[in-house]
Short mmCIF file of C-alpha atoms in Angstrom, two decimals:
data_model
loop_
_atom_site.label_atom_id
_atom_site.label_comp_id
_atom_site.label_asym_id
_atom_site.label_seq_id
_atom_site.Cartn_x
_atom_site.Cartn_y
_atom_site.Cartn_z
CA UNK A 1417 131.96 213.62 82.17
CA UNK A 1418 130.73 215.91 84.82
CA UNK A 1419 131.16 215.52 88.48
CA UNK A 1420 128.00 217.22 89.67
CA UNK A 1421 125.60 216.26 86.90
CA UNK A 1422 122.05 215.68 88.19
CA UNK A 1423 118.92 214.16 86.41
CA UNK A 1424 115.30 214.48 86.97
CA UNK A 1425 112.83 212.16 85.40
CA UNK A 1426 109.29 213.67 85.35
CA UNK A 1427 106.79 210.86 84.79
CA UNK A 1428 103.87 213.30 84.40
CA UNK A 1429 105.49 215.25 81.40
CA UNK A 1430 107.45 212.12 80.27
CA UNK A 1431 110.69 214.19 80.08
CA UNK A 1432 114.12 213.86 81.49
CA UNK A 1433 116.37 216.97 82.30
CA UNK A 1434 119.80 216.77 82.92
CA UNK A 1435 121.54 219.44 84.92
CA UNK A 1436 125.11 220.01 84.21
CA UNK A 1437 127.63 221.53 86.84
CA UNK A 1438 128.11 224.31 84.62
CA UNK A 1439 124.53 225.58 85.05
CA UNK A 1440 123.75 224.21 81.43
CA UNK A 1441 120.89 221.62 80.90
CA UNK A 1442 119.48 219.34 78.43
CA UNK A 1443 116.03 217.67 78.23
CA UNK A 1444 115.08 214.51 76.48
CA UNK A 1445 111.79 212.87 75.59
CA UNK A 1446 111.32 209.38 77.56
CA UNK A 1447 108.72 206.78 77.92
CA UNK A 1448 108.24 205.26 81.53
CA UNK A 1449 106.09 202.44 82.47
CA UNK A 1450 102.79 201.68 80.87
CA UNK A 1451 101.58 200.46 84.10
CA UNK A 1452 102.42 203.90 85.94
CA UNK A 1453 104.61 204.66 88.81
CA UNK A 1454 105.30 201.98 91.51
CA UNK A 1455 108.09 200.23 93.33
CA UNK A 1456 106.87 196.71 93.86
CA UNK A 1457 108.61 193.63 92.26
CA UNK A 1458 106.88 192.34 89.27
CA UNK A 1459 104.40 195.30 89.04
CA UNK A 1460 106.27 196.58 85.69
CA UNK A 1461 105.95 200.02 87.30
CA UNK A 1462 108.47 202.69 87.17
CA UNK A 1463 109.95 203.41 90.72
CA UNK A 1464 109.90 206.94 92.21
CA UNK A 1465 112.55 208.49 94.28
CA UNK A 1466 116.11 209.01 94.62
CA UNK A 1467 118.38 206.70 92.56
CA UNK A 1468 121.99 206.64 91.22
CA UNK A 1469 123.43 205.00 88.25
CA UNK A 1470 125.03 201.83 89.24
CA UNK A 1471 126.47 200.49 86.16
CA UNK A 1472 127.00 201.88 82.62
CA UNK A 1473 126.81 199.11 80.02
CA UNK A 1474 127.61 199.11 76.33
CA UNK A 1475 130.01 201.87 75.79
CA UNK A 1476 131.53 200.49 72.68
CA UNK A 1477 128.28 199.04 71.31
CA UNK A 1478 126.93 200.40 67.97
CA UNK A 1479 123.91 202.24 67.66
CA UNK A 1480 120.82 199.93 67.68
CA UNK A 1481 122.90 196.91 69.42
CA UNK A 1482 120.37 194.59 71.04
CA UNK A 1483 121.13 193.48 74.50
CA UNK A 1484 119.54 190.64 76.48
CA UNK A 1485 120.45 190.23 80.20
CA UNK A 1486 122.78 193.36 79.77
CA UNK A 1487 124.89 191.52 77.15
CA UNK A 1488 125.02 192.41 73.44
CA UNK A 1489 123.49 189.57 71.37
CA UNK A 1490 125.47 190.75 68.20
CA UNK A 1491 122.05 191.52 66.57
CA UNK A 1492 121.54 195.23 65.36
CA UNK A 1493 117.87 196.22 65.64
CA UNK A 1494 115.94 196.77 62.38
CA UNK A 1495 112.30 196.42 61.44
CA UNK A 1496 113.01 193.29 59.62
CA UNK A 1497 114.48 191.92 62.87
CA UNK A 1498 111.65 193.12 64.80
CA UNK A 1499 109.23 191.49 62.46
CA UNK A 1500 110.74 187.97 62.79
CA UNK A 1501 111.27 188.33 66.63
CA UNK A 1502 107.62 188.41 67.94
CA UNK A 1503 107.05 190.55 70.98
CA UNK A 1504 110.48 191.34 72.39
CA UNK A 1505 111.12 194.13 74.91
CA UNK A 1506 113.89 195.82 72.93
CA UNK A 1507 116.96 197.27 75.06
CA UNK A 1508 119.08 199.00 72.59
CA UNK A 1509 122.27 200.77 72.22
CA UNK A 1510 123.19 201.79 75.93
CA UNK A 1511 121.99 200.59 79.44
CA UNK A 1512 122.39 202.59 82.75
CA UNK A 1513 121.32 200.24 85.57
CA UNK A 1514 119.68 202.55 88.37
CA UNK A 1515 120.08 201.62 92.15
CA UNK A 1516 117.59 202.98 94.66
CA UNK A 1517 118.72 205.11 97.64
CA UNK A 1518 115.71 205.17 99.67
CA UNK A 1519 115.48 202.14 101.96
CA UNK A 1520 112.16 200.78 101.86
CA UNK A 1521 110.88 202.84 99.11
CA UNK A 1522 113.17 201.93 96.14
CA UNK A 1523 116.04 200.04 97.95
CA UNK A 1524 115.74 196.57 99.67
CA UNK A 1525 112.97 193.84 99.74
CA UNK A 1526 110.40 193.83 97.04
CA UNK A 1527 110.93 197.44 96.25
CA UNK A 1528 114.70 197.18 95.32
CA UNK A 1529 115.10 198.85 91.90
CA UNK A 1530 118.40 197.29 91.14
CA UNK A 1531 116.95 193.96 91.61
CA UNK A 1532 114.00 194.93 89.64
CA UNK A 1533 116.35 195.47 86.78
CA UNK A 1534 115.28 199.21 86.20
CA UNK A 1535 117.41 200.76 83.42
CA UNK A 1536 117.44 203.83 81.18
CA UNK A 1537 118.17 202.27 77.91
CA UNK A 1538 117.52 202.94 74.14
CA UNK A 1539 114.51 201.88 72.36
CA UNK A 1540 113.55 201.44 68.56
CA UNK A 1541 113.29 204.71 66.83
CA UNK A 1542 109.69 203.72 65.81
CA UNK A 1543 108.73 203.55 69.58
CA UNK A 1544 106.58 206.41 70.65
CA UNK A 1545 108.02 208.64 73.33
CA UNK A 1546 106.34 210.87 75.54
CA UNK A 1547 103.60 208.47 76.64
CA UNK A 1548 104.21 205.64 79.10
CA UNK A 1549 104.84 202.10 77.49
CA UNK A 1550 107.76 200.42 78.93
CA UNK A 1551 107.90 197.48 81.35
CA UNK A 1552 109.20 199.73 84.23
CA UNK A 1553 112.52 201.09 82.57
CA UNK A 1554 112.90 204.67 81.04
CA UNK A 1555 113.28 204.35 77.36
CA UNK A 1556 115.13 206.94 75.21
CA UNK A 1557 115.83 207.71 71.42
CA UNK A 1558 119.03 205.93 70.72
CA UNK A 1559 121.01 209.10 69.71
CA UNK A 1560 119.71 210.79 73.03
CA UNK A 1561 120.97 207.65 75.18
CA UNK A 1562 124.58 207.85 73.55
CA UNK A 1563 124.45 211.58 74.34
CA UNK A 1564 123.53 211.07 77.92
CA UNK A 1565 125.96 207.99 78.43
CA UNK A 1566 128.72 210.37 77.56
CA UNK A 1567 127.58 213.29 79.87
CA UNK A 1568 126.97 210.99 83.12
CA UNK A 1569 129.10 208.78 85.16
CA UNK A 1570 128.46 206.00 87.57
CA UNK A 1571 127.18 207.54 90.83
CA UNK A 1572 125.28 210.19 88.95
CA UNK A 1573 122.00 211.05 90.85
CA UNK A 1574 118.66 210.62 89.18
CA UNK A 1575 115.46 211.52 90.92
CA UNK A 1576 112.23 210.28 89.42
CA UNK A 1577 109.05 212.34 90.21
CA UNK A 1578 105.43 212.37 89.42
#
């Protein structure tokens, strides 16, 4: 894991760029909120501004492990499971819980990203990326979230921009 890794999430291009301390970078397609950018509680929007990774969850979980309330359910996502489960918001494989760093913008009160449960997490491989579709979180392919999870540490800076 890299000490000086920084992440930029660009909502307009639906892309995440990871800048490593050795100058290399990686890019990943993402899906942010269907409702667009915004910081208010219950808006189901993706918050903008400076954040850090507050917690990393699921290090030992298998790919496609299903999480509810940040806990593994013991289920492994499949299309068959999806068909029998109704309209669930699938949080898979790994979770990186974000904490806002800008008081009044994405930290504190009704704009607090951590209290809003804003994550970077895996999503079913059939879920379209590069178009907004989440309920506020940042969705990634499962293979990409595993790779990112290994690259970053708690405290890694993330800036979410339009």
